[in-house]
mmCIF file of C-alpha atoms in Angstrom:
data_model
loop_
_atom_site.group_PDB
_atom_site.id
_atom_site.type_symbol
_atom_site.label_atom_id
_atom_site.label_comp_id
_atom_site.label_asym_id
_atom_site.label_seq_id
_atom_site.Cartn_x
_atom_site.Cartn_y
_atom_site.Cartn_z
ATOM 1 C CA MET A 1 -15.815 -3.267 -6.447
ATOM 2 C CA ASN A 2 -18.733 -5.494 -5.647
ATOM 3 C CA VAL A 3 -18.058 -8.148 -2.870
ATOM 4 C CA ASP A 4 -21.183 -9.937 -3.542
ATOM 5 C CA PHE A 5 -19.460 -10.917 -6.757
ATOM 6 C CA LEU A 6 -16.800 -12.755 -4.771
ATOM 7 C CA LYS A 7 -19.278 -14.466 -2.723
ATOM 8 C CA GLU A 8 -21.353 -15.625 -5.679
ATOM 9 C CA ASN A 9 -18.142 -17.248 -6.945
ATOM 10 C CA GLY A 10 -17.574 -19.229 -3.941
ATOM 11 C CA ILE A 11 -15.134 -17.027 -1.981
ATOM 12 C CA ASP A 12 -15.555 -16.796 1.778
ATOM 13 C CA VAL A 13 -14.830 -12.926 2.089
ATOM 14 C CA GLU A 14 -15.979 -12.972 5.748
ATOM 15 C CA LYS A 15 -13.347 -15.640 6.747
ATOM 16 C CA SER A 16 -10.697 -13.609 4.906
ATOM 17 C CA LEU A 17 -11.504 -10.225 6.726
ATOM 18 C CA GLU A 18 -10.850 -12.035 10.033
ATOM 19 C CA LEU A 19 -7.187 -11.962 8.794
ATOM 20 C CA PHE A 20 -7.127 -8.770 6.673
ATOM 21 C CA GLY A 21 -9.060 -6.806 9.134
ATOM 22 C CA ASP A 22 -10.821 -4.650 6.526
ATOM 23 C CA ILE A 23 -11.939 -4.730 2.912
ATOM 24 C CA GLU A 24 -9.719 -1.975 1.774
ATOM 25 C CA THR A 25 -6.634 -4.070 2.840
ATOM 26 C CA TYR A 26 -8.124 -7.081 1.096
ATOM 27 C CA ASN A 27 -8.776 -5.056 -2.091
ATOM 28 C CA ASP A 28 -5.179 -3.657 -2.156
ATOM 29 C CA THR A 29 -3.686 -7.249 -1.600
ATOM 30 C CA ILE A 30 -5.936 -9.664 -3.537
ATOM 31 C CA GLY A 31 -4.227 -8.886 -6.935
ATOM 32 C CA GLU A 32 -0.914 -10.309 -5.441
ATOM 33 C CA PHE A 33 -2.451 -13.679 -5.647
ATOM 34 C CA ILE A 34 -1.975 -13.636 -9.415
ATOM 35 C CA LEU A 35 1.671 -12.779 -8.984
ATOM 36 C CA GLY A 36 2.166 -15.515 -6.515
ATOM 37 C CA ALA A 37 0.418 -17.951 -9.031
ATOM 38 C CA SER A 38 2.433 -17.030 -11.920
ATOM 39 C CA SER A 39 5.588 -17.988 -10.261
ATOM 40 C CA LYS A 40 4.546 -21.051 -8.476
ATOM 41 C CA LEU A 41 2.559 -22.821 -11.168
ATOM 42 C CA PRO A 42 5.269 -23.432 -13.378
ATOM 43 C CA LYS A 43 7.502 -24.784 -10.604
ATOM 44 C CA LEU A 44 4.617 -26.964 -9.625
ATOM 45 C CA GLU A 45 4.387 -28.395 -13.210
ATOM 46 C CA GLU A 46 8.160 -28.805 -13.322
ATOM 47 C CA TYR A 47 8.144 -31.002 -10.301
ATOM 48 C CA LYS A 48 5.128 -33.006 -11.096
ATOM 49 C CA ASN A 49 6.780 -33.878 -14.280
ATOM 50 C CA ALA A 50 9.928 -34.987 -12.559
ATOM 51 C CA LYS A 51 8.025 -36.893 -10.129
ATOM 52 C CA ASP A 52 9.998 -34.792 -7.412
ATOM 53 C CA MET A 53 7.251 -35.156 -4.720
ATOM 54 C CA ASN A 54 9.139 -33.555 -2.029
ATOM 55 C CA ASN A 55 9.428 -30.067 -3.681
ATOM 56 C CA TYR A 56 6.056 -30.557 -5.229
ATOM 57 C CA ALA A 57 4.588 -30.781 -1.742
ATOM 58 C CA ILE A 58 6.332 -27.606 -0.974
ATOM 59 C CA TYR A 59 4.548 -25.642 -3.692
ATOM 60 C CA ALA A 60 1.217 -27.274 -2.887
ATOM 61 C CA HIS A 61 1.395 -26.214 0.676
ATOM 62 C CA SER A 62 2.286 -22.456 -0.586
ATOM 63 C CA ILE A 63 -0.774 -22.307 -2.696
ATOM 64 C CA LYS A 64 -2.893 -23.628 0.011
ATOM 65 C CA SER A 65 -1.685 -21.090 2.426
ATOM 66 C CA ASP A 66 -2.262 -18.160 0.018
ATOM 67 C CA ALA A 67 -5.823 -19.581 -0.799
ATOM 68 C CA LYS A 68 -6.529 -19.595 2.935
ATOM 69 C CA TYR A 69 -5.776 -15.921 3.241
ATOM 70 C CA PHE A 70 -8.245 -14.911 0.492
ATOM 71 C CA GLY A 71 -11.033 -17.322 1.506
ATOM 72 C CA PHE A 72 -10.371 -19.536 -1.663
ATOM 73 C CA THR A 73 -12.013 -22.477 0.331
ATOM 74 C CA LYS A 74 -12.223 -24.940 -2.463
ATOM 75 C CA LEU A 75 -8.510 -24.122 -3.842
ATOM 76 C CA ALA A 76 -7.314 -24.552 -0.328
ATOM 77 C CA GLU A 77 -8.817 -28.060 0.089
ATOM 78 C CA LEU A 78 -7.583 -28.958 -3.438
ATOM 79 C CA ALA A 79 -4.015 -27.664 -2.756
ATOM 80 C CA GLU A 80 -4.072 -29.480 0.605
ATOM 81 C CA ASN A 81 -5.062 -32.679 -0.741
ATOM 82 C CA GLN A 82 -2.143 -32.381 -3.270
ATOM 83 C CA GLU A 83 0.326 -31.638 -0.515
ATOM 84 C CA MET A 84 -0.677 -34.546 1.662
ATOM 85 C CA LYS A 85 -0.684 -37.133 -1.328
ATOM 86 C CA SER A 86 2.622 -35.821 -2.537
ATOM 87 C CA LYS A 87 3.993 -36.276 0.798
ATOM 88 C CA ALA A 88 2.799 -39.821 0.893
ATOM 89 C CA GLY A 89 4.371 -40.388 -2.604
ATOM 90 C CA ASP A 90 0.931 -40.869 -4.197
ATOM 91 C CA ILE A 91 1.842 -39.973 -7.861
ATOM 92 C CA TYR A 92 -1.190 -41.670 -9.187
ATOM 93 C CA TYR A 93 -3.378 -39.271 -7.297
ATOM 94 C CA ILE A 94 -1.284 -36.170 -8.171
ATOM 95 C CA TYR A 95 -1.737 -37.014 -11.900
ATOM 96 C CA ASN A 96 -5.341 -37.620 -11.859
ATOM 97 C CA THR A 97 -6.197 -34.545 -9.810
ATOM 98 C CA TYR A 98 -3.714 -32.065 -10.898
ATOM 99 C CA ASP A 99 -5.905 -30.408 -13.641
ATOM 100 C CA GLU A 100 -8.611 -29.882 -11.168
ATOM 101 C CA MET A 101 -6.497 -27.583 -9.026
ATOM 102 C CA ILE A 102 -4.885 -25.848 -11.823
ATOM 103 C CA ASN A 103 -8.447 -25.161 -13.361
ATOM 104 C CA GLU A 104 -9.435 -23.714 -9.940
ATOM 105 C CA VAL A 105 -6.455 -21.409 -9.847
ATOM 106 C CA ASN A 106 -7.208 -20.204 -13.349
ATOM 107 C CA ARG A 107 -10.858 -19.737 -12.471
ATOM 108 C CA LEU A 108 -9.958 -17.585 -9.428
ATOM 109 C CA ILE A 109 -7.472 -15.444 -11.502
ATOM 110 C CA HIS A 110 -10.331 -14.571 -13.839
ATOM 111 C CA VAL A 111 -12.695 -13.777 -10.920
ATOM 112 C CA ILE A 112 -10.033 -11.663 -9.422
ATOM 113 C CA LYS A 113 -9.423 -9.695 -12.548
ATOM 114 C CA GLN A 114 -13.154 -9.166 -13.151
ATOM 115 C CA TYR A 115 -13.521 -7.976 -9.540
ATOM 116 C CA LEU A 116 -10.716 -5.387 -9.672
ATOM 117 C CA GLY A 117 -11.959 -4.395 -13.244
ATOM 118 C CA LYS A 118 -8.615 -4.678 -14.869
ATOM 119 C CA GLU A 119 -7.251 -6.966 -17.383
ATOM 120 C CA ASP A 120 -4.033 -7.245 -15.428
ATOM 121 C CA PRO A 121 -4.522 -6.031 -11.750
ATOM 122 C CA ALA A 122 -0.891 -6.856 -10.668
ATOM 123 C CA ASN A 123 0.579 -5.187 -13.933
ATOM 124 C CA GLY A 124 3.621 -7.511 -13.264
ATOM 125 C CA GLU A 125 4.496 -5.990 -9.971
ATOM 126 C CA THR A 126 3.314 -5.490 -6.433
ATOM 127 C CA PRO A 127 1.268 -2.503 -5.390
ATOM 128 C CA SER A 128 3.420 0.546 -4.730
ATOM 129 C CA THR A 129 2.433 0.867 -1.182
ATOM 130 C CA THR A 130 3.971 -2.526 -0.561
ATOM 131 C CA THR A 131 7.094 -2.181 -2.667
ATOM 132 C CA GLN A 132 8.138 0.501 -0.484
ATOM 133 C CA THR A 133 8.273 -1.282 2.550
ATOM 134 C CA ILE A 134 9.829 -4.392 1.268
ATOM 135 C CA SER A 135 13.605 -4.819 0.750
ATOM 136 C CA ALA A 136 15.430 -7.922 -0.134
ATOM 137 C CA ASN A 137 19.022 -6.219 -0.347
ATOM 138 C CA ARG A 138 21.819 -8.361 0.504
ATOM 139 C CA GLU A 139 23.738 -5.399 1.845
ATOM 140 C CA ALA A 140 24.002 -4.767 5.631
ATOM 141 C CA TYR A 141 20.958 -3.057 7.065
ATOM 142 C CA THR A 142 21.468 0.403 8.466
ATOM 143 C CA VAL A 143 18.090 0.823 10.379
ATOM 144 C CA PRO A 144 16.103 -1.519 12.677
ATOM 145 C CA THR A 145 14.694 -4.340 10.430
ATOM 146 C CA ILE A 146 12.329 -7.245 10.807
ATOM 147 C CA LEU A 147 13.196 -9.973 8.417
ATOM 148 C CA VAL A 148 10.374 -11.778 6.829
ATOM 149 C CA VAL A 149 11.392 -15.069 5.276
ATOM 150 C CA ASP A 150 8.615 -16.858 3.338
ATOM 151 C CA ASP A 151 7.982 -18.104 -0.165
ATOM 152 C CA SER A 152 4.730 -16.265 -0.417
ATOM 153 C CA ASN A 153 4.691 -12.929 -1.451
ATOM 154 C CA ILE A 154 1.235 -12.548 0.128
ATOM 155 C CA VAL A 155 2.640 -13.178 3.573
ATOM 156 C CA ARG A 156 5.854 -11.119 2.888
ATOM 157 C CA ASN A 157 3.660 -8.104 1.835
ATOM 158 C CA PHE A 158 1.079 -8.453 4.411
ATOM 159 C CA VAL A 159 3.776 -8.379 7.154
ATOM 160 C CA GLY A 160 5.307 -5.437 5.411
ATOM 161 C CA ARG A 161 2.060 -3.380 5.533
ATOM 162 C CA ILE A 162 1.338 -4.195 9.208
ATOM 163 C CA PHE A 163 4.850 -2.866 10.362
ATOM 164 C CA SER A 164 5.776 -0.221 7.742
ATOM 165 C CA ASP A 165 5.199 2.628 10.173
ATOM 166 C CA LEU A 166 7.635 1.143 12.872
ATOM 167 C CA TYR A 167 10.384 -0.881 10.922
ATOM 168 C CA THR A 168 11.979 -1.434 7.644
ATOM 169 C CA VAL A 169 10.793 -4.937 6.658
ATOM 170 C CA GLY A 170 13.291 -7.003 4.896
ATOM 171 C CA ALA A 171 12.243 -10.017 2.884
ATOM 172 C CA ALA A 172 13.781 -13.301 1.518
ATOM 173 C CA LYS A 173 11.576 -15.642 -0.635
ATOM 174 C CA ASP A 174 13.487 -18.868 0.622
ATOM 175 C CA GLY A 175 16.237 -19.892 2.856
ATOM 176 C CA LYS A 176 18.933 -19.286 0.418
ATOM 177 C CA GLU A 177 18.263 -15.558 0.307
ATOM 178 C CA ALA A 178 17.803 -15.517 4.099
ATOM 179 C CA LEU A 179 21.021 -16.942 4.766
ATOM 180 C CA GLU A 180 22.795 -14.307 2.406
ATOM 181 C CA ILE A 181 20.935 -11.469 4.260
ATOM 182 C CA ILE A 182 21.786 -13.060 7.711
ATOM 183 C CA GLU A 183 25.501 -13.434 6.714
ATOM 184 C CA SER A 184 25.493 -9.851 5.652
ATOM 185 C CA ASN A 185 24.164 -8.636 8.840
ATOM 186 C CA LYS A 186 25.853 -10.885 11.251
ATOM 187 C CA ASP A 187 28.276 -8.099 12.547
ATOM 188 C CA ASN A 188 25.761 -5.623 13.418
ATOM 189 C CA SER A 189 22.602 -5.584 15.512
ATOM 190 C CA ASN A 190 19.967 -4.118 12.978
ATOM 191 C CA ILE A 191 17.884 -7.367 12.595
ATOM 192 C CA LYS A 192 15.486 -7.024 15.459
ATOM 193 C CA ALA A 193 13.423 -10.060 14.560
ATOM 194 C CA ILE A 194 13.198 -12.800 12.030
ATOM 195 C CA LEU A 195 9.793 -14.465 10.994
ATOM 196 C CA LEU A 196 10.842 -17.722 9.373
ATOM 197 C CA ASP A 197 8.738 -20.082 7.536
ATOM 198 C CA LEU A 198 9.748 -23.804 7.514
ATOM 199 C CA ASN A 199 8.345 -25.189 4.393
ATOM 200 C CA MET A 200 10.464 -23.322 1.516
ATOM 201 C CA PRO A 201 12.093 -24.234 -1.742
ATOM 202 C CA GLN A 202 15.963 -24.579 -2.245
ATOM 203 C CA VAL A 203 16.770 -24.113 1.551
ATOM 204 C CA ASP A 204 14.164 -24.667 4.117
ATOM 205 C CA GLY A 205 13.771 -23.094 7.495
ATOM 206 C CA PHE A 206 15.444 -25.757 9.473
ATOM 207 C CA ALA A 207 18.644 -25.402 7.485
ATOM 208 C CA VAL A 208 18.489 -21.737 8.297
ATOM 209 C CA LEU A 209 18.115 -22.496 12.015
ATOM 210 C CA ASP A 210 20.897 -24.994 11.692
ATOM 211 C CA TYR A 211 23.102 -22.208 10.257
ATOM 212 C CA MET A 212 22.146 -19.647 12.873
ATOM 213 C CA GLN A 213 22.570 -22.114 15.728
ATOM 214 C CA GLU A 214 26.016 -23.212 14.515
ATOM 215 C CA ASN A 215 27.130 -19.713 14.310
ATOM 216 C CA ASN A 216 25.636 -18.455 17.679
ATOM 217 C CA LEU A 217 23.131 -15.961 16.002
ATOM 218 C CA LEU A 218 19.999 -16.950 17.486
ATOM 219 C CA GLN A 219 20.170 -14.434 20.391
ATOM 220 C CA GLN A 220 21.436 -11.677 18.207
ATOM 221 C CA MET A 221 18.741 -12.327 15.644
ATOM 222 C CA PRO A 222 15.999 -13.844 17.675
ATOM 223 C CA VAL A 223 13.641 -16.118 15.672
ATOM 224 C CA SER A 224 9.942 -16.902 15.655
ATOM 225 C CA ILE A 225 8.353 -19.445 13.359
ATOM 226 C CA ILE A 226 5.507 -18.692 10.836
ATOM 227 C CA SER A 227 4.259 -22.074 9.305
ATOM 228 C CA GLY A 228 1.401 -23.717 8.034
ATOM 229 C CA ASP A 229 2.596 -27.052 9.393
ATOM 230 C CA SER A 230 1.322 -27.570 12.678
ATOM 231 C CA THR A 231 1.896 -31.245 13.108
ATOM 232 C CA LYS A 232 3.315 -32.366 16.406
ATOM 233 C CA GLU A 233 6.633 -33.555 14.765
ATOM 234 C CA THR A 234 7.249 -30.265 13.167
ATOM 235 C CA ILE A 235 6.428 -28.251 16.380
ATOM 236 C CA ASP A 236 8.512 -30.428 18.555
ATOM 237 C CA ARG A 237 11.481 -30.264 16.068
ATOM 238 C CA ALA A 238 11.225 -26.348 15.860
ATOM 239 C CA PHE A 239 11.349 -26.016 19.725
ATOM 240 C CA THR A 240 14.695 -27.978 19.857
ATOM 241 C CA TYR A 241 15.986 -24.768 18.688
ATOM 242 C CA PRO A 242 15.972 -21.686 20.960
ATOM 243 C CA ILE A 243 13.240 -19.904 19.114
ATOM 244 C CA VAL A 244 10.940 -17.410 20.702
ATOM 245 C CA ASP A 245 7.662 -18.278 19.423
ATOM 246 C CA MET A 246 5.646 -20.216 16.745
ATOM 247 C CA ILE A 247 2.491 -19.111 15.004
ATOM 248 C CA LYS A 248 0.403 -20.959 12.553
ATOM 249 C CA LYS A 249 -0.686 -19.570 9.133
ATOM 250 C CA PRO A 250 -2.829 -17.877 8.149
ATOM 251 C CA PHE A 251 -2.476 -15.424 10.883
ATOM 252 C CA ASN A 252 -4.145 -11.871 11.359
ATOM 253 C CA ASP A 253 -2.433 -8.593 12.317
ATOM 254 C CA THR A 254 -3.103 -8.931 15.875
ATOM 255 C CA ASP A 255 -1.336 -12.274 16.059
ATOM 256 C CA ILE A 256 1.634 -11.244 14.218
ATOM 257 C CA LYS A 257 2.002 -7.920 16.149
ATOM 258 C CA ARG A 258 1.974 -9.972 19.439
ATOM 259 C CA VAL A 259 4.625 -12.345 18.197
ATOM 260 C CA VAL A 260 6.885 -9.779 16.702
ATOM 261 C CA GLU A 261 6.734 -7.890 20.116
ATOM 262 C CA ARG A 262 7.617 -10.951 22.007
ATOM 263 C CA THR A 263 10.519 -11.569 19.758
ATOM 264 C CA ILE A 264 11.919 -8.094 19.865
ATOM 265 C CA PHE A 265 11.577 -7.984 23.606
ATOM 266 C CA PHE A 266 13.570 -11.216 23.868
ATOM 267 C CA LYS A 267 16.398 -9.446 21.951
ATOM 268 C CA GLU A 268 16.224 -6.306 24.196
ATOM 269 C CA MET A 269 16.537 -8.467 27.316
ATOM 270 C CA GLN A 270 19.812 -10.007 26.134
#
């Protein structure tokens, strides 16, 4: 694998390695961008055609976050513009610039495949080293578990890699799955910490917090927020709940370890 090839194609590898830590982890993870894009682009198209700007913004935000992890600077900028304009209800802008973002996603997919030297680097599934550490089972956990709730497979798998030697890492791709897992585990103490994204389709993070607060679960399952939305309004609203901490995406392994340690310590002090 030739890193210079990525740089020649406008990818800020150095910036990305500040998050991933080393090129081996970057190489093991980059193929997951293709998996994420394959699931998000159809939904983005669906919501664009339906003029559903609220859900469109959620998926644009997710693409932006994934792009930042891998140093896809141009795509991150395009997706952020799409996110902001959709939140403002500027459908004219969305329709006139949508193809530019999609073309950049497809260009990067082609670059990734060339870099990995494979026709289909993902082969329809995540790398085996990650799959072994991630579980989205709705049955009650029987071992100490960190639950990661995020619509980005990249974030879920990144956290799974970091903690695979210490904990089982459970995963939910949206708030609906999170609520099912939380409900299944409310009678045990095996969820040691929840890392919760706020901006998700179907059921968002605030709805999860509402449910947990109404059912007195936030001490039993302490929550820290992982979010790409760092606006004052969002931060202020998040801290109206008794969460432990809040960290902005993209984060590196040191940042997320610190947050998880604080979150677990909060539970142990109860």
